[in-house]
Amino acid sequence: MTSQPTLPKAGHTPGDPGEPGGGLQAGLKNRHLSMIAIGGVIGAGLFVGSSSGIATAGPGILLSYALVGTLVVLVMRMLGEMSAANPTSGSFSAHADRALGPWAGFSIGWLYWFFWVVVLAVEATAGAVILEGWIPAVPQWAWALIVMIVLTATNLVSVGSYGEFEFWFAGIKVVAIAAFIVIGGLAVFGVLPGVDSDQAGLSNLTEHGGFLPHGAGAILTGVLLVVFSFMGSEIATLAAGESENPQQAVTKATNSIIWRVAVFYLGSIFVVVTLLPWDSKSITEDGSYVAALDSLGIAHAGQIMNFIVLTSVLSCLNSGLYTASRMAFSLGQRGDAPKGFARTNSRGVPMTAILASVVFGFVAVFFNYLSPDTVFLFLVNSSGAVALFVWLVICFSQLRMRKIIQAEAPEKLVVKMWLYPYLTWATAALIIFVLGYMLTDTEHDGRTTVLLSLLVAAVVLLIAYVKEKAKGSEQKLGDGDGDRETSKV
């Protein structure tokens, strides 16, 4: 049984930032945090993966996105409550450590790190495919290497350089989707000239087999296809630890999650399924957003979308490396990773944590070219359900952390989870239901993803258990030596 965890004192930081080994620096500006929060929910998966969801659920994919969006809003509300009370680069892993015990912080921290270093390889390869299409003289593997090296260098310079790059990457994504929604919306309602009025319109929601052409069950299948494109919304709570006003940054990011999900996900997908019939061949052949742009008669729609997707890929790579390194830094601080991970240079950059993360990313990229259908496929599938594991741990952490905060520092409850504890339990039940439903999905590899992710989670939990037992044995041995010394005296 672990002792009741306590909240750290306000302003407590491990060491003096700015000195080697001191700590992270507050190098992120308010505009950086705002754009990181907005861009965090817009992954490349929204542009690339939405076409399969539309083909599976038809216009009903809107309900799939709404369901997952609601889940993300609730989980972010819980995370916001804990992070506003105690902003830290370890975010939910640090909260789980205090609320549930060291085994929980260790396990979910390493699983999350594993997820993001695999994402580095996936996104580097996706970006390399686009770049090779533009400049075929450079081979795909070289482009992947170049992209990884450039963004590693960016993260190594300072947290401010990461924030600046992410500000512009996210800005391009936000402007592109906003323009897409406005132009597409005008076309749907017949205000934009040059659009085929027989094809665009609200009638696309109910014609061609109805709103749910494949039945209500397709909504849940759609959930499985879109849930992972939402991963990244929690990055703002990790980054807040390196901002000038962490509590304000977390509060702002938490309160804005509703409109971000509603506008960027539901808004853009609504435009796609109203501009074109859901069963249009162009959606599956060209991709949903490219097909939608083509239907508007916009020249070079494919290249425009490739540029936007590349920007999203670079943004995801940039944030993925930042997130993985900060989680490794936090694990190092808590003794759950090598101590070198917790060291920073004079600019407050955890160089060892960054380099260790990118090395694993390079290895994964190597396996993607050497063994894409075996080793790399295993890495991707075994990290696929980590998002749901993270959200589940956040739920259970918040159930206990609320009581701790109320007992020790009630003034820090500036963000509160709605209808606590009932809505927290309902959210946890929904996540468990989605995981259970994935076990029945053999068509889209849902079962394989859950089983392999559970296997990796079991290995990490076993390591956590062995680590705790070894730590307990060392403490007992130390106590025994102390008793012997006392008896001699």
Tab-separated table of C-alpha atoms in Angstrom:
chain	number	residue	atom	x	y	z
A	1	MET	CA	0.000	0.000	0.000
A	2	THR	CA	1.516	3.348	-1.002
A	3	SER	CA	1.308	6.335	1.283
A	4	GLN	CA	-1.048	9.218	0.523
A	5	PRO	CA	0.666	11.308	-2.181
A	6	THR	CA	1.048	15.020	-1.647
A	7	LEU	CA	1.029	17.969	-3.982
A	8	PRO	CA	4.326	19.775	-4.526
A	9	LYS	CA	4.603	23.307	-3.274
A	10	ALA	CA	3.806	26.071	-5.712
A	11	GLY	CA	6.776	27.080	-7.809
A	12	HIS	CA	8.796	23.987	-6.930
A	13	THR	CA	11.218	22.971	-9.648
A	14	PRO	CA	13.998	20.402	-9.516
A	15	GLY	CA	17.107	22.571	-9.600
A	16	ASP	CA	17.809	25.937	-11.111
A	17	PRO	CA	16.735	26.240	-14.747
A	18	GLY	CA	19.456	27.501	-16.979
A	19	GLU	CA	22.283	25.646	-15.245
A	20	PRO	CA	23.487	22.320	-16.662
A	21	GLY	CA	21.444	19.625	-15.013
A	22	GLY	CA	19.210	22.242	-13.420
A	23	GLY	CA	15.872	21.912	-15.143
A	24	LEU	CA	13.636	22.948	-18.009
A	25	GLN	CA	13.260	26.612	-18.920
A	26	ALA	CA	10.083	28.617	-19.409
A	27	GLY	CA	10.858	29.257	-23.068
A	28	LEU	CA	7.381	28.906	-24.586
A	29	LYS	CA	5.408	32.103	-25.175
A	30	ASN	CA	1.631	32.420	-24.901
A	31	ARG	CA	1.227	32.429	-28.685
A	32	HIS	CA	3.263	29.199	-28.879
A	33	LEU	CA	1.059	27.489	-26.298
A	34	SER	CA	-2.120	28.709	-27.977
A	35	MET	CA	-1.097	27.338	-31.360
A	36	ILE	CA	0.253	24.087	-29.857
A	37	ALA	CA	-3.138	23.604	-28.179
A	38	ILE	CA	-5.044	24.307	-31.401
A	39	GLY	CA	-2.719	22.349	-33.694
A	40	GLY	CA	-2.462	19.427	-31.288
A	41	VAL	CA	-5.894	18.153	-32.246
A	42	ILE	CA	-5.192	18.376	-35.988
A	43	GLY	CA	-3.085	15.373	-36.917
A	44	ALA	CA	-2.158	14.107	-40.350
A	45	GLY	CA	-4.604	11.272	-39.627
A	46	LEU	CA	-7.495	13.686	-40.125
A	47	PHE	CA	-6.466	14.290	-43.739
A	48	VAL	CA	-5.235	10.797	-44.557
A	49	GLY	CA	-7.444	8.469	-42.520
A	50	SER	CA	-10.882	10.061	-42.840
A	51	SER	CA	-11.618	8.519	-46.257
A	52	SER	CA	-11.709	4.956	-44.851
A	53	GLY	CA	-14.016	6.107	-42.068
A	54	ILE	CA	-16.413	7.724	-44.545
A	55	ALA	CA	-16.403	4.585	-46.715
A	56	THR	CA	-17.203	2.461	-43.659
A	57	ALA	CA	-19.903	4.540	-41.943
A	58	GLY	CA	-21.159	6.898	-44.673
A	59	PRO	CA	-22.431	10.287	-43.412
A	60	GLY	CA	-22.810	8.552	-40.033
A	61	ILE	CA	-19.057	9.048	-39.613
A	62	LEU	CA	-20.086	12.431	-38.187
A	63	LEU	CA	-21.510	10.556	-35.178
A	64	SER	CA	-18.263	8.577	-34.863
A	65	TYR	CA	-16.257	11.809	-34.771
A	66	ALA	CA	-18.764	13.372	-32.353
A	67	LEU	CA	-18.516	10.368	-30.016
A	68	VAL	CA	-14.711	10.337	-29.982
A	69	GLY	CA	-14.657	14.140	-29.774
A	70	THR	CA	-16.862	14.022	-26.673
A	71	LEU	CA	-14.538	11.418	-25.170
A	72	VAL	CA	-11.507	13.635	-25.826
A	73	VAL	CA	-13.239	16.688	-24.327
A	74	LEU	CA	-14.060	14.764	-21.130
A	75	VAL	CA	-10.580	13.264	-20.800
A	76	MET	CA	-8.957	16.654	-21.432
A	77	ARG	CA	-11.198	18.177	-18.757
A	78	MET	CA	-9.905	15.640	-16.231
A	79	LEU	CA	-6.313	16.153	-17.340
A	80	GLY	CA	-6.811	19.915	-17.230
A	81	GLU	CA	-8.041	19.699	-13.626
A	82	MET	CA	-4.902	17.835	-12.525
A	83	SER	CA	-2.445	19.790	-14.702
A	84	ALA	CA	-3.779	23.214	-13.691
A	85	ALA	CA	-3.221	22.226	-10.058
A	86	ASN	CA	0.242	20.841	-10.800
A	87	PRO	CA	1.693	21.745	-14.240
A	88	THR	CA	4.573	19.400	-15.067
A	89	SER	CA	6.378	18.092	-18.144
A	90	GLY	CA	5.342	14.576	-17.068
A	91	SER	CA	1.638	15.499	-17.243
A	92	PHE	CA	-0.619	12.453	-16.807
A	93	SER	CA	2.332	10.135	-16.062
A	94	ALA	CA	3.382	12.305	-13.109
A	95	HIS	CA	-0.250	12.541	-11.960
A	96	ALA	CA	-0.647	8.750	-12.166
A	97	ASP	CA	2.570	8.365	-10.166
A	98	ARG	CA	1.108	10.439	-7.318
A	99	ALA	CA	-2.473	9.227	-7.510
A	100	LEU	CA	-2.145	5.507	-8.277
A	101	GLY	CA	1.448	4.698	-7.369
A	102	PRO	CA	4.912	4.599	-8.983
A	103	TRP	CA	3.992	1.509	-11.015
A	104	ALA	CA	1.268	3.473	-12.846
A	105	GLY	CA	3.468	6.488	-13.611
A	106	PHE	CA	6.296	4.234	-14.783
A	107	SER	CA	4.064	2.074	-17.000
A	108	ILE	CA	1.980	4.733	-18.691
A	109	GLY	CA	5.015	7.015	-19.108
A	110	TRP	CA	7.052	4.405	-20.955
A	111	LEU	CA	4.064	3.257	-23.030
A	112	TYR	CA	3.421	6.856	-24.090
A	113	TRP	CA	7.100	7.339	-24.945
A	114	PHE	CA	6.993	4.127	-27.001
A	115	PHE	CA	3.889	5.368	-28.855
A	116	TRP	CA	5.503	8.640	-29.889
A	117	VAL	CA	8.868	7.219	-31.002
A	118	VAL	CA	6.972	4.816	-33.273
A	119	VAL	CA	4.940	7.776	-34.552
A	120	LEU	CA	8.252	9.476	-35.440
A	121	ALA	CA	9.010	6.646	-37.862
A	122	VAL	CA	5.494	6.577	-39.312
A	123	GLU	CA	5.389	10.330	-39.910
A	124	ALA	CA	8.978	10.526	-41.230
A	125	THR	CA	8.096	7.884	-43.815
A	126	ALA	CA	4.842	9.651	-44.749
A	127	GLY	CA	6.704	12.930	-45.242
A	128	ALA	CA	9.428	11.186	-47.262
A	129	VAL	CA	6.822	9.748	-49.670
A	130	ILE	CA	5.496	13.258	-50.427
A	131	LEU	CA	8.958	14.798	-50.769
A	132	GLU	CA	10.180	12.008	-53.046
A	133	GLY	CA	7.163	12.666	-55.282
A	134	TRP	CA	8.306	16.272	-55.635
A	135	ILE	CA	12.058	15.576	-55.927
A	136	PRO	CA	12.494	11.932	-57.045
A	137	ALA	CA	16.276	12.344	-57.430
A	138	VAL	CA	16.550	11.977	-53.624
A	139	PRO	CA	15.559	8.469	-52.445
A	140	GLN	CA	12.763	8.049	-49.913
A	141	TRP	CA	15.025	6.818	-47.092
A	142	ALA	CA	17.232	9.899	-47.523
A	143	TRP	CA	14.244	12.225	-47.221
A	144	ALA	CA	13.168	10.430	-44.019
A	145	LEU	CA	16.698	10.874	-42.661
A	146	ILE	CA	16.823	14.569	-43.624
A	147	VAL	CA	13.449	15.320	-42.026
A	148	MET	CA	14.417	13.562	-38.785
A	149	ILE	CA	17.807	15.317	-38.590
A	150	VAL	CA	16.354	18.806	-39.212
A	151	LEU	CA	13.647	18.466	-36.565
A	152	THR	CA	16.066	16.869	-34.088
A	153	ALA	CA	18.327	19.896	-34.523
A	154	THR	CA	15.336	22.193	-33.972
A	155	ASN	CA	14.470	20.499	-30.676
A	156	LEU	CA	18.123	20.508	-29.542
A	157	VAL	CA	18.536	24.282	-29.994
A	158	SER	CA	15.952	25.347	-27.396
A	159	VAL	CA	12.340	24.859	-26.387
A	160	GLY	CA	11.673	28.259	-27.942
A	161	SER	CA	12.796	27.015	-31.364
A	162	TYR	CA	10.443	24.039	-31.027
A	163	GLY	CA	7.634	26.427	-30.115
A	164	GLU	CA	8.410	28.727	-33.046
A	165	PHE	CA	8.455	25.891	-35.581
A	166	GLU	CA	5.254	24.458	-34.152
A	167	PHE	CA	3.605	27.885	-34.202
A	168	TRP	CA	4.063	28.137	-37.976
A	169	PHE	CA	3.375	24.457	-38.736
A	170	ALA	CA	0.152	24.544	-36.718
A	171	GLY	CA	-0.735	27.943	-38.159
A	172	ILE	CA	-0.653	26.592	-41.715
A	173	LYS	CA	-2.893	23.659	-40.704
A	174	VAL	CA	-5.373	25.931	-38.956
A	175	VAL	CA	-5.584	28.440	-41.819
A	176	ALA	CA	-5.924	25.623	-44.392
A	177	ILE	CA	-8.791	23.889	-42.575
A	178	ALA	CA	-10.538	27.176	-41.800
A	179	ALA	CA	-10.375	28.152	-45.494
A	180	PHE	CA	-11.579	24.672	-46.500
A	181	ILE	CA	-14.593	24.922	-44.167
A	182	VAL	CA	-15.543	28.428	-45.307
A	183	ILE	CA	-15.175	27.753	-49.055
A	184	GLY	CA	-16.786	24.316	-48.787
A	185	GLY	CA	-19.648	25.665	-46.692
A	186	LEU	CA	-20.388	28.355	-49.266
A	187	ALA	CA	-20.415	25.685	-51.980
A	188	VAL	CA	-22.776	23.412	-50.029
A	189	PHE	CA	-25.319	26.213	-49.640
A	190	GLY	CA	-25.013	27.240	-53.284
A	191	VAL	CA	-23.266	30.555	-52.705
A	192	LEU	CA	-19.952	29.634	-54.378
A	193	PRO	CA	-20.007	29.806	-58.186
A	194	GLY	CA	-18.553	27.082	-60.366
A	195	VAL	CA	-19.696	24.151	-58.227
A	196	ASP	CA	-21.829	21.270	-59.509
A	197	SER	CA	-25.096	21.936	-57.650
A	198	ASP	CA	-26.353	18.428	-58.397
A	199	GLN	CA	-23.466	16.981	-56.424
A	200	ALA	CA	-23.041	19.386	-53.496
A	201	GLY	CA	-25.776	19.863	-50.912
A	202	LEU	CA	-27.263	18.722	-47.619
A	203	SER	CA	-29.123	15.995	-49.518
A	204	ASN	CA	-25.855	14.010	-49.556
A	205	LEU	CA	-26.447	13.334	-45.852
A	206	THR	CA	-29.638	11.347	-46.454
A	207	GLU	CA	-29.482	10.087	-50.046
A	208	HIS	CA	-27.303	7.238	-51.374
A	209	GLY	CA	-28.571	4.723	-48.829
A	210	GLY	CA	-29.446	7.121	-46.015
A	211	PHE	CA	-27.506	8.675	-43.138
A	212	LEU	CA	-26.450	5.219	-41.883
A	213	PRO	CA	-26.159	3.162	-45.085
A	214	HIS	CA	-24.376	0.308	-43.294
A	215	GLY	CA	-26.463	0.366	-40.121
A	216	ALA	CA	-25.894	1.801	-36.636
A	217	GLY	CA	-23.079	-0.660	-35.929
A	218	ALA	CA	-20.924	1.150	-38.476
A	219	ILE	CA	-20.748	4.118	-36.071
A	220	LEU	CA	-18.680	2.041	-33.640
A	221	THR	CA	-16.494	0.704	-36.444
A	222	GLY	CA	-15.988	4.318	-37.485
A	223	VAL	CA	-14.920	5.119	-33.912
A	224	LEU	CA	-12.123	2.552	-34.204
A	225	LEU	CA	-10.919	4.150	-37.439
A	226	VAL	CA	-10.897	7.763	-36.210
A	227	VAL	CA	-10.019	7.520	-32.503
A	228	PHE	CA	-6.256	7.543	-33.065
A	229	SER	CA	-6.332	10.709	-35.158
A	230	PHE	CA	-7.227	12.589	-31.942
A	231	MET	CA	-4.010	11.615	-30.145
A	232	GLY	CA	-2.007	14.764	-29.453
A	233	SER	CA	-4.636	16.887	-27.732
A	234	GLU	CA	-2.794	16.292	-24.439
A	235	ILE	CA	0.501	17.793	-25.691
A	236	ALA	CA	-0.480	21.272	-24.455
A	237	THR	CA	-0.490	20.033	-20.850
A	238	LEU	CA	3.068	18.697	-21.216
A	239	ALA	CA	4.279	21.881	-22.910
A	240	ALA	CA	2.651	24.081	-20.259
A	241	GLY	CA	5.420	23.090	-17.830
A	242	GLU	CA	7.825	25.177	-19.949
A	243	SER	CA	5.612	28.250	-20.257
A	244	GLU	CA	5.712	31.482	-18.244
A	245	ASN	CA	2.258	30.923	-16.726
A	246	PRO	CA	1.586	27.158	-16.704
A	247	GLN	CA	-1.703	27.267	-14.829
A	248	GLN	CA	-3.196	29.858	-17.171
A	249	ALA	CA	-1.936	27.949	-20.236
A	250	VAL	CA	-3.493	24.671	-19.079
A	251	THR	CA	-6.782	26.346	-18.181
A	252	LYS	CA	-6.996	28.055	-21.571
A	253	ALA	CA	-6.157	24.858	-23.495
A	254	THR	CA	-8.721	22.859	-21.504
A	255	ASN	CA	-11.524	25.362	-21.943
A	256	SER	CA	-10.958	25.688	-25.697
A	257	ILE	CA	-10.950	21.952	-26.512
A	258	ILE	CA	-14.705	21.864	-27.226
A	259	TRP	CA	-14.681	24.406	-30.050
A	260	ARG	CA	-11.400	23.036	-31.427
A	261	VAL	CA	-12.857	19.544	-31.837
A	262	ALA	CA	-16.199	20.891	-33.105
A	263	VAL	CA	-14.693	23.186	-35.737
A	264	PHE	CA	-11.687	21.296	-37.043
A	265	TYR	CA	-13.018	17.738	-36.949
A	266	LEU	CA	-16.790	17.888	-37.152
A	267	GLY	CA	-16.806	21.054	-39.282
A	268	SER	CA	-14.364	19.815	-41.917
A	269	ILE	CA	-15.837	16.293	-42.135
A	270	PHE	CA	-19.337	17.796	-42.448
A	271	VAL	CA	-18.117	19.807	-45.443
A	272	VAL	CA	-16.602	16.686	-47.064
A	273	VAL	CA	-19.750	14.523	-46.763
A	274	THR	CA	-22.015	17.333	-47.998
A	275	LEU	CA	-19.836	18.340	-50.944
A	276	LEU	CA	-19.722	14.766	-52.273
A	277	PRO	CA	-21.821	11.604	-51.936
A	278	TRP	CA	-20.161	9.403	-49.307
A	279	ASP	CA	-19.870	6.523	-51.809
A	280	SER	CA	-18.066	8.590	-54.438
A	281	LYS	CA	-15.089	6.629	-55.792
A	282	SER	CA	-12.929	9.746	-55.700
A	283	ILE	CA	-13.067	9.798	-51.859
A	284	THR	CA	-11.351	6.426	-51.562
A	285	GLU	CA	-9.108	6.823	-54.616
A	286	ASP	CA	-7.882	10.396	-54.078
A	287	GLY	CA	-8.580	10.931	-50.384
A	288	SER	CA	-11.543	12.752	-48.864
A	289	TYR	CA	-10.090	16.279	-48.777
A	290	VAL	CA	-8.471	16.090	-52.220
A	291	ALA	CA	-11.744	14.799	-53.675
A	292	ALA	CA	-13.653	17.624	-51.996
A	293	LEU	CA	-11.243	20.248	-53.357
A	294	ASP	CA	-11.433	18.689	-56.831
A	295	SER	CA	-15.222	18.927	-56.736
A	296	LEU	CA	-14.876	22.672	-56.197
A	297	GLY	CA	-12.855	22.982	-59.377
A	298	ILE	CA	-9.740	24.138	-57.533
A	299	ALA	CA	-6.666	23.588	-59.703
A	300	HIS	CA	-3.832	21.408	-58.393
A	301	ALA	CA	-5.994	20.220	-55.476
A	302	GLY	CA	-3.813	17.161	-54.962
A	303	GLN	CA	-0.584	19.165	-54.658
A	304	ILE	CA	-2.237	21.693	-52.343
A	305	MET	CA	-3.385	18.906	-50.061
A	306	ASN	CA	0.038	17.223	-50.238
A	307	PHE	CA	1.579	20.459	-48.957
A	308	ILE	CA	-0.936	20.652	-46.102
A	309	VAL	CA	-0.420	16.981	-45.228
A	310	LEU	CA	3.372	17.481	-45.299
A	311	THR	CA	2.977	20.418	-42.923
A	312	SER	CA	0.859	18.237	-40.623
A	313	VAL	CA	3.464	15.462	-40.812
A	314	LEU	CA	6.291	17.859	-39.910
A	315	SER	CA	4.182	19.309	-37.098
A	316	CYS	CA	3.468	15.821	-35.765
A	317	LEU	CA	7.165	14.894	-35.998
A	318	ASN	CA	8.211	18.097	-34.245
A	319	SER	CA	5.686	17.642	-31.440
A	320	GLY	CA	6.266	13.884	-31.242
A	321	LEU	CA	9.976	14.318	-30.601
A	322	TYR	CA	9.296	17.088	-28.084
A	323	THR	CA	6.648	15.033	-26.282
A	324	ALA	CA	8.702	11.817	-26.173
A	325	SER	CA	11.762	13.666	-24.838
A	326	ARG	CA	9.794	15.500	-22.118
A	327	MET	CA	8.177	12.266	-20.989
A	328	ALA	CA	11.645	10.642	-20.869
A	329	PHE	CA	12.893	13.686	-18.905
A	330	SER	CA	10.064	13.311	-16.389
A	331	LEU	CA	10.710	9.561	-16.048
A	332	GLY	CA	14.387	10.329	-15.414
A	333	GLN	CA	13.469	12.854	-12.710
A	334	ARG	CA	11.371	10.248	-10.907
A	335	GLY	CA	14.025	7.558	-11.131
A	336	ASP	CA	12.031	5.544	-13.674
A	337	ALA	CA	14.586	6.101	-16.451
A	338	PRO	CA	18.386	6.620	-16.551
A	339	LYS	CA	19.402	9.712	-14.583
A	340	GLY	CA	20.977	11.198	-17.714
A	341	PHE	CA	17.485	11.699	-19.165
A	342	ALA	CA	16.788	14.295	-16.465
A	343	ARG	CA	19.878	16.371	-17.214
A	344	THR	CA	19.534	19.625	-19.155
A	345	ASN	CA	22.125	21.854	-20.776
A	346	SER	CA	22.561	25.587	-20.187
A	347	ARG	CA	19.570	26.305	-22.455
A	348	GLY	CA	17.287	24.026	-20.422
A	349	VAL	CA	17.211	21.353	-23.162
A	350	PRO	CA	17.178	17.662	-22.103
A	351	MET	CA	19.677	16.603	-24.793
A	352	THR	CA	20.083	12.991	-23.670
A	353	ALA	CA	16.315	12.455	-23.566
A	354	ILE	CA	15.937	13.960	-27.064
A	355	LEU	CA	18.778	11.932	-28.575
A	356	ALA	CA	17.612	8.683	-26.968
A	357	SER	CA	14.108	9.232	-28.374
A	358	VAL	CA	15.316	10.069	-31.871
A	359	VAL	CA	17.706	7.079	-31.940
A	360	PHE	CA	14.760	4.739	-31.360
A	361	GLY	CA	12.884	6.654	-34.066
A	362	PHE	CA	15.800	6.125	-36.491
A	363	VAL	CA	15.833	2.395	-35.669
A	364	ALA	CA	12.086	2.203	-36.352
A	365	VAL	CA	12.554	4.018	-39.690
A	366	PHE	CA	15.264	1.491	-40.557
A	367	PHE	CA	12.888	-1.396	-39.823
A	368	ASN	CA	10.208	0.306	-41.936
A	369	TYR	CA	12.449	-0.088	-44.985
A	370	LEU	CA	14.099	-3.385	-44.009
A	371	SER	CA	11.061	-5.267	-42.665
A	372	PRO	CA	7.831	-3.288	-43.186
A	373	ASP	CA	5.477	-6.268	-42.947
A	374	THR	CA	6.958	-7.882	-39.834
A	375	VAL	CA	9.007	-5.873	-37.321
A	376	PHE	CA	7.671	-2.433	-38.247
A	377	LEU	CA	4.079	-3.693	-38.469
A	378	PHE	CA	4.507	-5.151	-34.973
A	379	LEU	CA	5.773	-1.796	-33.657
A	380	VAL	CA	2.826	0.088	-35.153
A	381	ASN	CA	0.164	-2.369	-33.970
A	382	SER	CA	1.671	-2.811	-30.518
A	383	SER	CA	1.534	0.959	-29.900
A	384	GLY	CA	-1.886	1.475	-31.505
A	385	ALA	CA	-4.092	1.196	-28.400
A	386	VAL	CA	-1.793	3.252	-26.156
A	387	ALA	CA	-4.012	6.321	-26.650
A	388	LEU	CA	-6.930	4.517	-25.038
A	389	PHE	CA	-4.702	3.194	-22.226
A	390	VAL	CA	-3.525	6.748	-21.515
A	391	TRP	CA	-7.085	8.084	-21.415
A	392	LEU	CA	-8.149	5.280	-19.075
A	393	VAL	CA	-5.284	5.995	-16.668
A	394	ILE	CA	-6.194	9.702	-16.720
A	395	CYS	CA	-9.731	8.778	-15.618
A	396	PHE	CA	-8.567	6.677	-12.660
A	397	SER	CA	-5.900	9.221	-11.690
A	398	GLN	CA	-8.432	12.045	-11.614
A	399	LEU	CA	-10.783	10.077	-9.352
A	400	ARG	CA	-8.112	10.045	-6.642
A	401	MET	CA	-6.309	13.309	-7.386
A	402	ARG	CA	-9.515	15.314	-6.876
A	403	LYS	CA	-9.634	14.134	-3.245
A	404	ILE	CA	-5.934	14.879	-2.745
A	405	ILE	CA	-6.224	18.405	-4.178
A	406	GLN	CA	-9.374	19.139	-2.160
A	407	ALA	CA	-7.645	17.996	1.032
A	408	GLU	CA	-4.335	19.772	0.550
A	409	ALA	CA	-4.763	22.733	-1.815
A	410	PRO	CA	-8.432	23.352	-2.736
A	411	GLU	CA	-7.521	26.780	-4.133
A	412	LYS	CA	-5.704	24.990	-6.988
A	413	LEU	CA	-8.965	23.554	-8.344
A	414	VAL	CA	-9.288	26.266	-10.978
A	415	VAL	CA	-10.503	23.701	-13.542
A	416	LYS	CA	-13.081	21.142	-12.399
A	417	MET	CA	-14.332	17.989	-14.060
A	418	TRP	CA	-18.059	18.185	-14.690
A	419	LEU	CA	-20.426	15.985	-12.625
A	420	TYR	CA	-17.558	14.398	-10.690
A	421	PRO	CA	-17.284	11.449	-10.097
A	422	TYR	CA	-20.174	10.146	-12.239
A	423	LEU	CA	-19.008	11.512	-15.584
A	424	THR	CA	-15.464	10.268	-14.897
A	425	TRP	CA	-16.742	6.721	-14.302
A	426	ALA	CA	-18.956	6.954	-17.420
A	427	THR	CA	-15.952	8.044	-19.517
A	428	ALA	CA	-13.829	5.173	-18.193
A	429	ALA	CA	-16.653	2.732	-18.981
A	430	LEU	CA	-16.905	4.068	-22.542
A	431	ILE	CA	-13.141	3.655	-23.094
A	432	ILE	CA	-13.287	0.074	-21.798
A	433	PHE	CA	-16.261	-0.577	-24.094
A	434	VAL	CA	-14.315	0.731	-27.123
A	435	LEU	CA	-11.350	-1.502	-26.226
A	436	GLY	CA	-13.723	-4.472	-25.883
A	437	TYR	CA	-15.361	-3.696	-29.213
A	438	MET	CA	-11.941	-3.532	-30.857
A	439	LEU	CA	-11.393	-7.157	-29.833
A	440	THR	CA	-14.327	-8.120	-32.090
A	441	ASP	CA	-12.907	-6.212	-35.060
A	442	THR	CA	-10.922	-8.458	-37.375
A	443	GLU	CA	-11.579	-6.523	-40.603
A	444	HIS	CA	-9.595	-3.416	-39.610
A	445	ASP	CA	-6.975	-5.127	-37.368
A	446	GLY	CA	-8.653	-3.854	-34.182
A	447	ARG	CA	-8.196	-7.170	-32.384
A	448	THR	CA	-4.524	-7.422	-33.381
A	449	THR	CA	-3.863	-3.856	-32.237
A	450	VAL	CA	-5.434	-4.372	-28.798
A	451	LEU	CA	-3.821	-7.763	-28.177
A	452	LEU	CA	-0.322	-6.599	-29.185
A	453	SER	CA	-0.712	-3.354	-27.220
A	454	LEU	CA	-1.821	-5.380	-24.176
A	455	LEU	CA	1.221	-7.622	-24.633
A	456	VAL	CA	3.588	-4.643	-24.593
A	457	ALA	CA	1.689	-3.135	-21.631
A	458	ALA	CA	2.022	-6.443	-19.739
A	459	VAL	CA	5.797	-6.452	-20.331
A	460	VAL	CA	6.103	-2.862	-19.062
A	461	LEU	CA	3.934	-3.652	-16.017
A	462	LEU	CA	6.123	-6.670	-15.254
A	463	ILE	CA	9.231	-4.469	-15.396
A	464	ALA	CA	7.497	-1.952	-13.089
A	465	TYR	CA	6.638	-4.750	-10.637
A	466	VAL	CA	10.206	-6.121	-10.611
A	467	LYS	CA	11.544	-2.573	-10.162
A	468	GLU	CA	9.239	-1.941	-7.176
A	469	LYS	CA	10.168	-5.281	-5.579
A	470	ALA	CA	13.873	-4.556	-6.030
A	471	LYS	CA	13.431	-1.090	-4.540
A	472	GLY	CA	11.574	-2.578	-1.566
A	473	SER	CA	14.332	-5.142	-1.015
A	474	GLU	CA	17.002	-2.415	-1.077
A	475	GLN	CA	15.069	-0.388	1.497
A	476	LYS	CA	14.695	-3.434	3.784
A	477	LEU	CA	18.404	-4.186	3.415
A	478	GLY	CA	19.229	-0.582	4.264
A	479	ASP	CA	16.979	-0.688	7.333
A	480	GLY	CA	18.647	-3.940	8.418
A	481	ASP	CA	22.130	-2.433	8.121
A	482	GLY	CA	20.941	0.544	10.162
A	483	ASP	CA	19.624	-1.737	12.917
A	484	ARG	CA	22.927	-3.626	13.037
A	485	GLU	CA	24.893	-0.388	13.319
A	486	THR	CA	22.598	0.748	16.150
A	487	SER	CA	23.047	-2.529	18.046
A	488	LYS	CA	26.851	-2.195	17.810
A	489	VAL	CA	26.649	1.250	19.387
